[in-house]
Amino acid sequence: MRKLLSRTAGWGTVLVAVVCWEIVTRLAANPFAPPPSQIAARLRELWFSGPAERLWLTDTAIENIPPSVLRLLTGWAIASLIGITVGLAIGRIRWLGEMFEPALHFARAIPPTALAPMWVVLFEVGTPMQLVTIAFGVVWPVLLNTFDGARSVEPVQYDTALIYRLGPLQRVRYLIIPSAAPKIFAGLRVSLGLAVILMVVSEMTGSVDGIAFSLLLDAQRNYDMPAMWAGICVLGALGYLLALALGRCERWALARHRHSIDTSFSSRTEPSHV
């Protein structure tokens, strides 16, 4: 009941904010800040006025939403895989951490957009350049959070795993990853938000399709402000849905890891019967 009331209050706050937005923009009558009603009408016209068998998606939506989402998730997945793997390695192997930690903090401080000219030269304009831009920008929260989580394993727990003769892979699976999982998911959440931003940046650099290209860049060129704001709303909705999906995966994964480690250790502590 409390959760239902909390969600109702949350959506009520959103509704009040939209009503205030509508009133303020109509009073201001600024052509660069249209009211939400105009934005919603333009959004429906551009993206959600198709046939019902296609979930009301227009040709523009079908041509631009999947490429953007695919680039975003692919770049984020590549960065997550690299970040978790490298973070676990340098977090548990002390000499690796001491060797590479200063370089990692230096690379993290470089703005991803500052390297866009180099990516264009190395990979040319297109999907590879966009994936590299996204992956380089979002890998650092995952890597550094994984590194910190891998280092925070309690020595007593690690010694207990050695006493029960858990092998290296079993220690990683049943001890190190579950212990580092909360920080890993914290890094994944931050990196997912950055991935949406970098997807927009990458699509504005020589792209021929995508949400940012179709709804933001093209709308700005044509001074179509409702379409531009519609694109911003689509990006916000996309980020919200991805964060919601990641939150559900996080709850499932953490619960599963807790169950796995409890089962693993309990099976080793049960007395054997002859």
PDB file of C-alpha atoms in Angstrom:
ATOM      1  CA  MET A   1       0.000   0.000   0.000  1.00  0.00           C
ATOM      2  CA  ARG A   2       2.808   2.373   0.874  1.00  0.00           C
ATOM      3  CA  LYS A   3       4.522   1.631  -2.447  1.00  0.00           C
ATOM      4  CA  LEU A   4       1.279   2.319  -4.346  1.00  0.00           C
ATOM      5  CA  LEU A   5       0.837   5.629  -2.547  1.00  0.00           C
ATOM      6  CA  SER A   6       4.451   6.561  -3.272  1.00  0.00           C
ATOM      7  CA  ARG A   7       4.047   5.834  -6.988  1.00  0.00           C
ATOM      8  CA  THR A   8       0.759   7.734  -7.096  1.00  0.00           C
ATOM      9  CA  ALA A   9       2.396  10.719  -5.438  1.00  0.00           C
ATOM     10  CA  GLY A  10       5.274  10.524  -7.902  1.00  0.00           C
ATOM     11  CA  TRP A  11       3.027  10.571 -10.968  1.00  0.00           C
ATOM     12  CA  GLY A  12       0.919  13.285  -9.338  1.00  0.00           C
ATOM     13  CA  THR A  13       4.038  15.431  -9.033  1.00  0.00           C
ATOM     14  CA  VAL A  14       4.783  14.875 -12.720  1.00  0.00           C
ATOM     15  CA  LEU A  15       1.219  15.866 -13.642  1.00  0.00           C
ATOM     16  CA  VAL A  16       1.421  19.058 -11.579  1.00  0.00           C
ATOM     17  CA  ALA A  17       4.771  19.910 -13.200  1.00  0.00           C
ATOM     18  CA  VAL A  18       3.312  19.442 -16.695  1.00  0.00           C
ATOM     19  CA  VAL A  19       0.292  21.629 -15.861  1.00  0.00           C
ATOM     20  CA  CYS A  20       2.591  24.364 -14.518  1.00  0.00           C
ATOM     21  CA  TRP A  21       4.745  24.031 -17.623  1.00  0.00           C
ATOM     22  CA  GLU A  22       1.672  24.442 -19.840  1.00  0.00           C
ATOM     23  CA  ILE A  23       0.507  27.550 -17.986  1.00  0.00           C
ATOM     24  CA  VAL A  24       3.914  29.243 -17.879  1.00  0.00           C
ATOM     25  CA  THR A  25       4.749  28.639 -21.550  1.00  0.00           C
ATOM     26  CA  ARG A  26       1.327  29.854 -22.719  1.00  0.00           C
ATOM     27  CA  LEU A  27       1.695  33.020 -20.657  1.00  0.00           C
ATOM     28  CA  ALA A  28       5.241  33.591 -21.915  1.00  0.00           C
ATOM     29  CA  ALA A  29       4.271  32.976 -25.572  1.00  0.00           C
ATOM     30  CA  ASN A  30       7.899  32.289 -26.469  1.00  0.00           C
ATOM     31  CA  PRO A  31       8.200  30.556 -29.879  1.00  0.00           C
ATOM     32  CA  PHE A  32      11.309  28.708 -28.689  1.00  0.00           C
ATOM     33  CA  ALA A  33       9.479  27.226 -25.681  1.00  0.00           C
ATOM     34  CA  PRO A  34       6.168  25.735 -26.894  1.00  0.00           C
ATOM     35  CA  PRO A  35       3.639  24.369 -24.377  1.00  0.00           C
ATOM     36  CA  PRO A  36       3.496  20.627 -23.687  1.00  0.00           C
ATOM     37  CA  SER A  37       0.207  20.277 -25.564  1.00  0.00           C
ATOM     38  CA  GLN A  38       1.865  21.428 -28.803  1.00  0.00           C
ATOM     39  CA  ILE A  39       4.866  19.197 -28.148  1.00  0.00           C
ATOM     40  CA  ALA A  40       2.610  16.174 -27.561  1.00  0.00           C
ATOM     41  CA  ALA A  41       0.621  16.875 -30.732  1.00  0.00           C
ATOM     42  CA  ARG A  42       3.807  17.183 -32.800  1.00  0.00           C
ATOM     43  CA  LEU A  43       5.233  14.051 -31.202  1.00  0.00           C
ATOM     44  CA  ARG A  44       2.142  12.065 -32.076  1.00  0.00           C
ATOM     45  CA  GLU A  45       2.173  13.399 -35.636  1.00  0.00           C
ATOM     46  CA  LEU A  46       5.836  12.540 -36.200  1.00  0.00           C
ATOM     47  CA  TRP A  47       6.191   9.284 -34.320  1.00  0.00           C
ATOM     48  CA  PHE A  48       2.910   7.757 -33.112  1.00  0.00           C
ATOM     49  CA  SER A  49       0.358   8.244 -35.872  1.00  0.00           C
ATOM     50  CA  GLY A  50       1.019   4.978 -37.699  1.00  0.00           C
ATOM     51  CA  PRO A  51      -1.230   1.911 -38.044  1.00  0.00           C
ATOM     52  CA  ALA A  52      -2.245  -0.093 -34.977  1.00  0.00           C
ATOM     53  CA  GLU A  53      -0.545  -3.286 -36.184  1.00  0.00           C
ATOM     54  CA  ARG A  54       2.795  -1.430 -35.881  1.00  0.00           C
ATOM     55  CA  LEU A  55       1.938  -0.128 -32.393  1.00  0.00           C
ATOM     56  CA  TRP A  56       1.050   3.222 -33.976  1.00  0.00           C
ATOM     57  CA  LEU A  57       4.688   3.857 -34.899  1.00  0.00           C
ATOM     58  CA  THR A  58       5.279   5.908 -38.019  1.00  0.00           C
ATOM     59  CA  ASP A  59       7.915   5.210 -40.664  1.00  0.00           C
ATOM     60  CA  THR A  60      10.069   7.930 -39.088  1.00  0.00           C
ATOM     61  CA  ALA A  61       9.950   6.207 -35.709  1.00  0.00           C
ATOM     62  CA  ILE A  62      10.758   2.779 -37.151  1.00  0.00           C
ATOM     63  CA  GLU A  63      13.661   4.190 -39.154  1.00  0.00           C
ATOM     64  CA  ASN A  64      15.223   6.120 -36.276  1.00  0.00           C
ATOM     65  CA  ILE A  65      14.399   4.571 -32.888  1.00  0.00           C
ATOM     66  CA  PRO A  66      15.922   1.077 -33.414  1.00  0.00           C
ATOM     67  CA  PRO A  67      19.307   2.361 -34.726  1.00  0.00           C
ATOM     68  CA  SER A  68      19.656   4.746 -31.781  1.00  0.00           C
ATOM     69  CA  VAL A  69      18.699   2.142 -29.177  1.00  0.00           C
ATOM     70  CA  LEU A  70      20.966  -0.465 -30.786  1.00  0.00           C
ATOM     71  CA  ARG A  71      23.957   1.892 -30.813  1.00  0.00           C
ATOM     72  CA  LEU A  72      23.281   2.976 -27.246  1.00  0.00           C
ATOM     73  CA  LEU A  73      22.957  -0.559 -25.850  1.00  0.00           C
ATOM     74  CA  THR A  74      25.869  -1.947 -27.881  1.00  0.00           C
ATOM     75  CA  GLY A  75      28.259   0.794 -26.785  1.00  0.00           C
ATOM     76  CA  TRP A  76      27.066   0.481 -23.199  1.00  0.00           C
ATOM     77  CA  ALA A  77      27.403  -3.321 -23.251  1.00  0.00           C
ATOM     78  CA  ILE A  78      30.950  -3.135 -24.645  1.00  0.00           C
ATOM     79  CA  ALA A  79      31.936  -0.603 -21.994  1.00  0.00           C
ATOM     80  CA  SER A  80      30.282  -2.647 -19.231  1.00  0.00           C
ATOM     81  CA  LEU A  81      32.063  -5.848 -20.247  1.00  0.00           C
ATOM     82  CA  ILE A  82      35.449  -4.117 -20.407  1.00  0.00           C
ATOM     83  CA  GLY A  83      34.847  -2.156 -17.212  1.00  0.00           C
ATOM     84  CA  ILE A  84      33.771  -5.160 -15.134  1.00  0.00           C
ATOM     85  CA  THR A  85      36.550  -7.417 -16.425  1.00  0.00           C
ATOM     86  CA  VAL A  86      39.354  -4.880 -16.002  1.00  0.00           C
ATOM     87  CA  GLY A  87      37.927  -3.595 -12.719  1.00  0.00           C
ATOM     88  CA  LEU A  88      37.861  -7.070 -11.174  1.00  0.00           C
ATOM     89  CA  ALA A  89      41.407  -7.778 -12.377  1.00  0.00           C
ATOM     90  CA  ILE A  90      43.035  -4.607 -11.082  1.00  0.00           C
ATOM     91  CA  GLY A  91      40.902  -4.687  -7.940  1.00  0.00           C
ATOM     92  CA  ARG A  92      42.108  -8.133  -6.855  1.00  0.00           C
ATOM     93  CA  ILE A  93      45.638  -8.159  -8.315  1.00  0.00           C
ATOM     94  CA  ARG A  94      47.381  -5.514  -6.263  1.00  0.00           C
ATOM     95  CA  TRP A  95      50.362  -4.864  -8.513  1.00  0.00           C
ATOM     96  CA  LEU A  96      48.076  -4.331 -11.503  1.00  0.00           C
ATOM     97  CA  GLY A  97      46.059  -1.801  -9.523  1.00  0.00           C
ATOM     98  CA  GLU A  98      49.156   0.078  -8.426  1.00  0.00           C
ATOM     99  CA  MET A  99      50.449   0.133 -11.994  1.00  0.00           C
ATOM    100  CA  PHE A 100      47.319   1.263 -13.823  1.00  0.00           C
ATOM    101  CA  GLU A 101      45.283   3.256 -11.281  1.00  0.00           C
ATOM    102  CA  PRO A 102      46.965   6.652 -12.024  1.00  0.00           C
ATOM    103  CA  ALA A 103      46.540   6.166 -15.786  1.00  0.00           C
ATOM    104  CA  LEU A 104      42.885   5.216 -15.336  1.00  0.00           C
ATOM    105  CA  HIS A 105      42.130   8.348 -13.329  1.00  0.00           C
ATOM    106  CA  PHE A 106      43.909  10.446 -15.977  1.00  0.00           C
ATOM    107  CA  ALA A 107      41.931   8.865 -18.829  1.00  0.00           C
ATOM    108  CA  ARG A 108      38.679   9.284 -16.910  1.00  0.00           C
ATOM    109  CA  ALA A 109      39.254  13.033 -16.676  1.00  0.00           C
ATOM    110  CA  ILE A 110      39.381  13.427 -20.478  1.00  0.00           C
ATOM    111  CA  PRO A 111      35.990  14.633 -21.830  1.00  0.00           C
ATOM    112  CA  PRO A 112      34.740  12.077 -24.388  1.00  0.00           C
ATOM    113  CA  THR A 113      33.634  14.840 -26.755  1.00  0.00           C
ATOM    114  CA  ALA A 114      37.189  16.224 -26.839  1.00  0.00           C
ATOM    115  CA  LEU A 115      38.304  13.019 -28.563  1.00  0.00           C
ATOM    116  CA  ALA A 116      35.591  13.147 -31.237  1.00  0.00           C
ATOM    117  CA  PRO A 117      37.982  14.516 -33.942  1.00  0.00           C
ATOM    118  CA  MET A 118      40.412  11.661 -33.223  1.00  0.00           C
ATOM    119  CA  TRP A 119      37.635   9.055 -33.445  1.00  0.00           C
ATOM    120  CA  VAL A 120      36.529  10.529 -36.790  1.00  0.00           C
ATOM    121  CA  VAL A 121      40.092  10.209 -38.145  1.00  0.00           C
ATOM    122  CA  LEU A 122      40.606   6.688 -36.818  1.00  0.00           C
ATOM    123  CA  PHE A 123      37.179   5.174 -37.533  1.00  0.00           C
ATOM    124  CA  GLU A 124      35.575   7.574 -40.041  1.00  0.00           C
ATOM    125  CA  VAL A 125      32.050   8.859 -39.624  1.00  0.00           C
ATOM    126  CA  GLY A 126      29.515   6.130 -38.959  1.00  0.00           C
ATOM    127  CA  THR A 127      28.519   3.444 -36.496  1.00  0.00           C
ATOM    128  CA  PRO A 128      32.066   2.407 -35.410  1.00  0.00           C
ATOM    129  CA  MET A 129      32.914   5.991 -34.449  1.00  0.00           C
ATOM    130  CA  GLN A 130      29.634   6.336 -32.559  1.00  0.00           C
ATOM    131  CA  LEU A 131      30.178   3.079 -30.658  1.00  0.00           C
ATOM    132  CA  VAL A 132      33.706   4.096 -29.660  1.00  0.00           C
ATOM    133  CA  THR A 133      32.466   7.501 -28.488  1.00  0.00           C
ATOM    134  CA  ILE A 134      29.800   5.897 -26.303  1.00  0.00           C
ATOM    135  CA  ALA A 135      32.007   3.092 -24.984  1.00  0.00           C
ATOM    136  CA  PHE A 136      34.955   5.346 -24.097  1.00  0.00           C
ATOM    137  CA  GLY A 137      32.738   7.802 -22.271  1.00  0.00           C
ATOM    138  CA  VAL A 138      30.763   5.300 -20.193  1.00  0.00           C
ATOM    139  CA  VAL A 139      33.413   2.709 -19.322  1.00  0.00           C
ATOM    140  CA  TRP A 140      34.910   4.692 -16.435  1.00  0.00           C
ATOM    141  CA  PRO A 141      32.024   4.622 -13.926  1.00  0.00           C
ATOM    142  CA  VAL A 142      31.716   0.856 -14.392  1.00  0.00           C
ATOM    143  CA  LEU A 143      35.461   0.208 -14.220  1.00  0.00           C
ATOM    144  CA  LEU A 144      36.177   2.367 -11.177  1.00  0.00           C
ATOM    145  CA  ASN A 145      33.124   1.176  -9.234  1.00  0.00           C
ATOM    146  CA  THR A 146      34.016  -2.442 -10.002  1.00  0.00           C
ATOM    147  CA  PHE A 147      37.618  -1.764  -8.959  1.00  0.00           C
ATOM    148  CA  ASP A 148      36.468  -0.270  -5.667  1.00  0.00           C
ATOM    149  CA  GLY A 149      33.957  -3.074  -5.069  1.00  0.00           C
ATOM    150  CA  ALA A 150      36.516  -5.814  -5.764  1.00  0.00           C
ATOM    151  CA  ARG A 151      38.902  -4.238  -3.273  1.00  0.00           C
ATOM    152  CA  SER A 152      36.251  -3.982  -0.571  1.00  0.00           C
ATOM    153  CA  VAL A 153      35.870  -7.749  -0.072  1.00  0.00           C
ATOM    154  CA  GLU A 154      36.214  -8.494   3.638  1.00  0.00           C
ATOM    155  CA  PRO A 155      39.484 -10.304   4.441  1.00  0.00           C
ATOM    156  CA  VAL A 156      37.628 -12.651   6.782  1.00  0.00           C
ATOM    157  CA  GLN A 157      35.279 -13.697   3.974  1.00  0.00           C
ATOM    158  CA  TYR A 158      38.193 -14.217   1.613  1.00  0.00           C
ATOM    159  CA  ASP A 159      40.075 -16.307   4.182  1.00  0.00           C
ATOM    160  CA  THR A 160      36.920 -18.351   4.765  1.00  0.00           C
ATOM    161  CA  ALA A 161      36.680 -19.034   1.027  1.00  0.00           C
ATOM    162  CA  LEU A 162      40.292 -20.245   1.069  1.00  0.00           C
ATOM    163  CA  ILE A 163      39.590 -22.508   4.063  1.00  0.00           C
ATOM    164  CA  TYR A 164      36.708 -24.109   2.176  1.00  0.00           C
ATOM    165  CA  ARG A 165      39.085 -24.572  -0.770  1.00  0.00           C
ATOM    166  CA  LEU A 166      37.171 -22.512  -3.277  1.00  0.00           C
ATOM    167  CA  GLY A 167      39.139 -22.236  -6.512  1.00  0.00           C
ATOM    168  CA  PRO A 168      39.942 -18.907  -8.225  1.00  0.00           C
ATOM    169  CA  LEU A 169      36.878 -19.016 -10.482  1.00  0.00           C
ATOM    170  CA  GLN A 170      34.638 -20.064  -7.592  1.00  0.00           C
ATOM    171  CA  ARG A 171      35.976 -17.190  -5.467  1.00  0.00           C
ATOM    172  CA  VAL A 172      35.209 -14.764  -8.267  1.00  0.00           C
ATOM    173  CA  ARG A 173      31.739 -16.201  -8.797  1.00  0.00           C
ATOM    174  CA  TYR A 174      30.606 -16.776  -5.212  1.00  0.00           C
ATOM    175  CA  LEU A 175      32.510 -14.115  -3.284  1.00  0.00           C
ATOM    176  CA  ILE A 176      34.094 -11.280  -5.244  1.00  0.00           C
ATOM    177  CA  ILE A 177      31.276 -10.568  -7.728  1.00  0.00           C
ATOM    178  CA  PRO A 178      28.482 -10.735  -5.093  1.00  0.00           C
ATOM    179  CA  SER A 179      30.492  -8.467  -2.788  1.00  0.00           C
ATOM    180  CA  ALA A 180      31.198  -5.988  -5.589  1.00  0.00           C
ATOM    181  CA  ALA A 181      27.738  -6.266  -7.215  1.00  0.00           C
ATOM    182  CA  PRO A 182      26.133  -3.238  -5.483  1.00  0.00           C
ATOM    183  CA  LYS A 183      28.954  -0.966  -6.608  1.00  0.00           C
ATOM    184  CA  ILE A 184      29.027  -2.549 -10.059  1.00  0.00           C
ATOM    185  CA  PHE A 185      25.339  -1.783 -10.539  1.00  0.00           C
ATOM    186  CA  ALA A 186      25.881   1.745  -9.227  1.00  0.00           C
ATOM    187  CA  GLY A 187      28.441   2.215 -11.986  1.00  0.00           C
ATOM    188  CA  LEU A 188      26.101   0.675 -14.548  1.00  0.00           C
ATOM    189  CA  ARG A 189      23.333   3.111 -13.593  1.00  0.00           C
ATOM    190  CA  VAL A 190      25.604   6.133 -13.962  1.00  0.00           C
ATOM    191  CA  SER A 191      27.059   4.844 -17.226  1.00  0.00           C
ATOM    192  CA  LEU A 192      23.603   4.210 -18.708  1.00  0.00           C
ATOM    193  CA  GLY A 193      22.669   7.867 -18.255  1.00  0.00           C
ATOM    194  CA  LEU A 194      25.964   8.912 -19.833  1.00  0.00           C
ATOM    195  CA  ALA A 195      25.319   6.521 -22.728  1.00  0.00           C
ATOM    196  CA  VAL A 196      22.112   8.374 -23.631  1.00  0.00           C
ATOM    197  CA  ILE A 197      23.990  11.695 -23.637  1.00  0.00           C
ATOM    198  CA  LEU A 198      26.857  10.361 -25.752  1.00  0.00           C
ATOM    199  CA  MET A 199      24.436   8.705 -28.147  1.00  0.00           C
ATOM    200  CA  VAL A 200      22.992  12.161 -28.829  1.00  0.00           C
ATOM    201  CA  VAL A 201      26.462  13.678 -29.255  1.00  0.00           C
ATOM    202  CA  SER A 202      27.605  10.914 -31.602  1.00  0.00           C
ATOM    203  CA  GLU A 203      24.478  11.130 -33.763  1.00  0.00           C
ATOM    204  CA  MET A 204      24.997  14.851 -34.228  1.00  0.00           C
ATOM    205  CA  THR A 205      28.399  14.173 -35.816  1.00  0.00           C
ATOM    206  CA  GLY A 206      27.772  12.924 -39.311  1.00  0.00           C
ATOM    207  CA  SER A 207      24.904  10.526 -38.619  1.00  0.00           C
ATOM    208  CA  VAL A 208      22.146   9.937 -41.158  1.00  0.00           C
ATOM    209  CA  ASP A 209      19.572   8.409 -38.801  1.00  0.00           C
ATOM    210  CA  GLY A 210      18.690   8.167 -35.135  1.00  0.00           C
ATOM    211  CA  ILE A 211      16.584  10.010 -32.585  1.00  0.00           C
ATOM    212  CA  ALA A 212      19.032  12.875 -32.159  1.00  0.00           C
ATOM    213  CA  PHE A 213      19.533  13.312 -35.894  1.00  0.00           C
ATOM    214  CA  SER A 214      15.855  13.112 -36.823  1.00  0.00           C
ATOM    215  CA  LEU A 215      14.203  14.951 -33.957  1.00  0.00           C
ATOM    216  CA  LEU A 216      16.891  17.297 -32.678  1.00  0.00           C
ATOM    217  CA  LEU A 217      19.355  18.243 -35.392  1.00  0.00           C
ATOM    218  CA  ASP A 218      16.904  18.233 -38.297  1.00  0.00           C
ATOM    219  CA  ALA A 219      14.260  20.077 -36.251  1.00  0.00           C
ATOM    220  CA  GLN A 220      16.775  22.766 -35.248  1.00  0.00           C
ATOM    221  CA  ARG A 221      17.765  23.309 -38.861  1.00  0.00           C
ATOM    222  CA  ASN A 222      14.108  23.776 -39.822  1.00  0.00           C
ATOM    223  CA  TYR A 223      13.278  25.874 -36.707  1.00  0.00           C
ATOM    224  CA  ASP A 224      10.639  23.300 -35.771  1.00  0.00           C
ATOM    225  CA  MET A 225      10.697  23.894 -32.016  1.00  0.00           C
ATOM    226  CA  PRO A 226       7.814  21.527 -31.083  1.00  0.00           C
ATOM    227  CA  ALA A 227       9.613  18.710 -32.929  1.00  0.00           C
ATOM    228  CA  MET A 228      12.879  19.525 -31.181  1.00  0.00           C
ATOM    229  CA  TRP A 229      11.218  19.449 -27.763  1.00  0.00           C
ATOM    230  CA  ALA A 230       9.435  16.238 -28.762  1.00  0.00           C
ATOM    231  CA  GLY A 231      12.859  14.705 -29.385  1.00  0.00           C
ATOM    232  CA  ILE A 232      14.016  15.786 -25.940  1.00  0.00           C
ATOM    233  CA  CYS A 233      10.934  14.170 -24.398  1.00  0.00           C
ATOM    234  CA  VAL A 234      11.569  10.941 -26.343  1.00  0.00           C
ATOM    235  CA  LEU A 235      15.152  10.844 -25.069  1.00  0.00           C
ATOM    236  CA  GLY A 236      13.946  11.423 -21.513  1.00  0.00           C
ATOM    237  CA  ALA A 237      11.387   8.627 -21.815  1.00  0.00           C
ATOM    238  CA  LEU A 238      14.018   6.316 -23.305  1.00  0.00           C
ATOM    239  CA  GLY A 239      16.421   7.005 -20.440  1.00  0.00           C
ATOM    240  CA  TYR A 240      13.660   6.436 -17.880  1.00  0.00           C
ATOM    241  CA  LEU A 241      12.615   3.096 -19.393  1.00  0.00           C
ATOM    242  CA  LEU A 242      16.204   1.869 -19.604  1.00  0.00           C
ATOM    243  CA  ALA A 243      16.860   2.879 -15.986  1.00  0.00           C
ATOM    244  CA  LEU A 244      13.662   1.111 -14.915  1.00  0.00           C
ATOM    245  CA  ALA A 245      14.699  -2.074 -16.729  1.00  0.00           C
ATOM    246  CA  LEU A 246      18.191  -1.934 -15.221  1.00  0.00           C
ATOM    247  CA  GLY A 247      16.708  -1.464 -11.747  1.00  0.00           C
ATOM    248  CA  ARG A 248      14.635  -4.619 -12.140  1.00  0.00           C
ATOM    249  CA  CYS A 249      17.676  -6.543 -13.376  1.00  0.00           C
ATOM    250  CA  GLU A 250      19.670  -5.267 -10.404  1.00  0.00           C
ATOM    251  CA  ARG A 251      17.113  -6.481  -7.863  1.00  0.00           C
ATOM    252  CA  TRP A 252      16.917  -9.880  -9.543  1.00  0.00           C
ATOM    253  CA  ALA A 253      20.699 -10.276  -9.850  1.00  0.00           C
ATOM    254  CA  LEU A 254      21.481  -9.221  -6.281  1.00  0.00           C
ATOM    255  CA  ALA A 255      18.831 -11.564  -4.884  1.00  0.00           C
ATOM    256  CA  ARG A 256      20.155 -14.412  -7.035  1.00  0.00           C
ATOM    257  CA  HIS A 257      23.769 -13.777  -5.988  1.00  0.00           C
ATOM    258  CA  ARG A 258      22.790 -13.762  -2.314  1.00  0.00           C
ATOM    259  CA  HIS A 259      20.996 -17.067  -2.772  1.00  0.00           C
ATOM    260  CA  SER A 260      23.950 -18.573  -4.671  1.00  0.00           C
ATOM    261  CA  ILE A 261      26.548 -17.637  -2.093  1.00  0.00           C
ATOM    262  CA  ASP A 262      24.357 -18.844   0.797  1.00  0.00           C
ATOM    263  CA  THR A 263      23.790 -22.158  -0.967  1.00  0.00           C
ATOM    264  CA  SER A 264      27.466 -22.550  -1.812  1.00  0.00           C
ATOM    265  CA  PHE A 265      28.743 -21.983   1.721  1.00  0.00           C
ATOM    266  CA  SER A 266      25.956 -23.910   3.421  1.00  0.00           C
ATOM    267  CA  SER A 267      26.653 -26.963   1.272  1.00  0.00           C
ATOM    268  CA  ARG A 268      30.264 -26.881   2.445  1.00  0.00           C
ATOM    269  CA  THR A 269      29.434 -26.439   6.122  1.00  0.00           C
ATOM    270  CA  GLU A 270      26.846 -29.192   6.388  1.00  0.00           C
ATOM    271  CA  PRO A 271      28.241 -32.203   8.285  1.00  0.00           C
ATOM    272  CA  SER A 272      28.742 -35.309   6.240  1.00  0.00           C
ATOM    273  CA  HIS A 273      27.001 -38.536   7.251  1.00  0.00           C
ATOM    274  CA  VAL A 274      28.551 -41.898   6.798  1.00  0.00           C
TER     275      VAL A 274
END
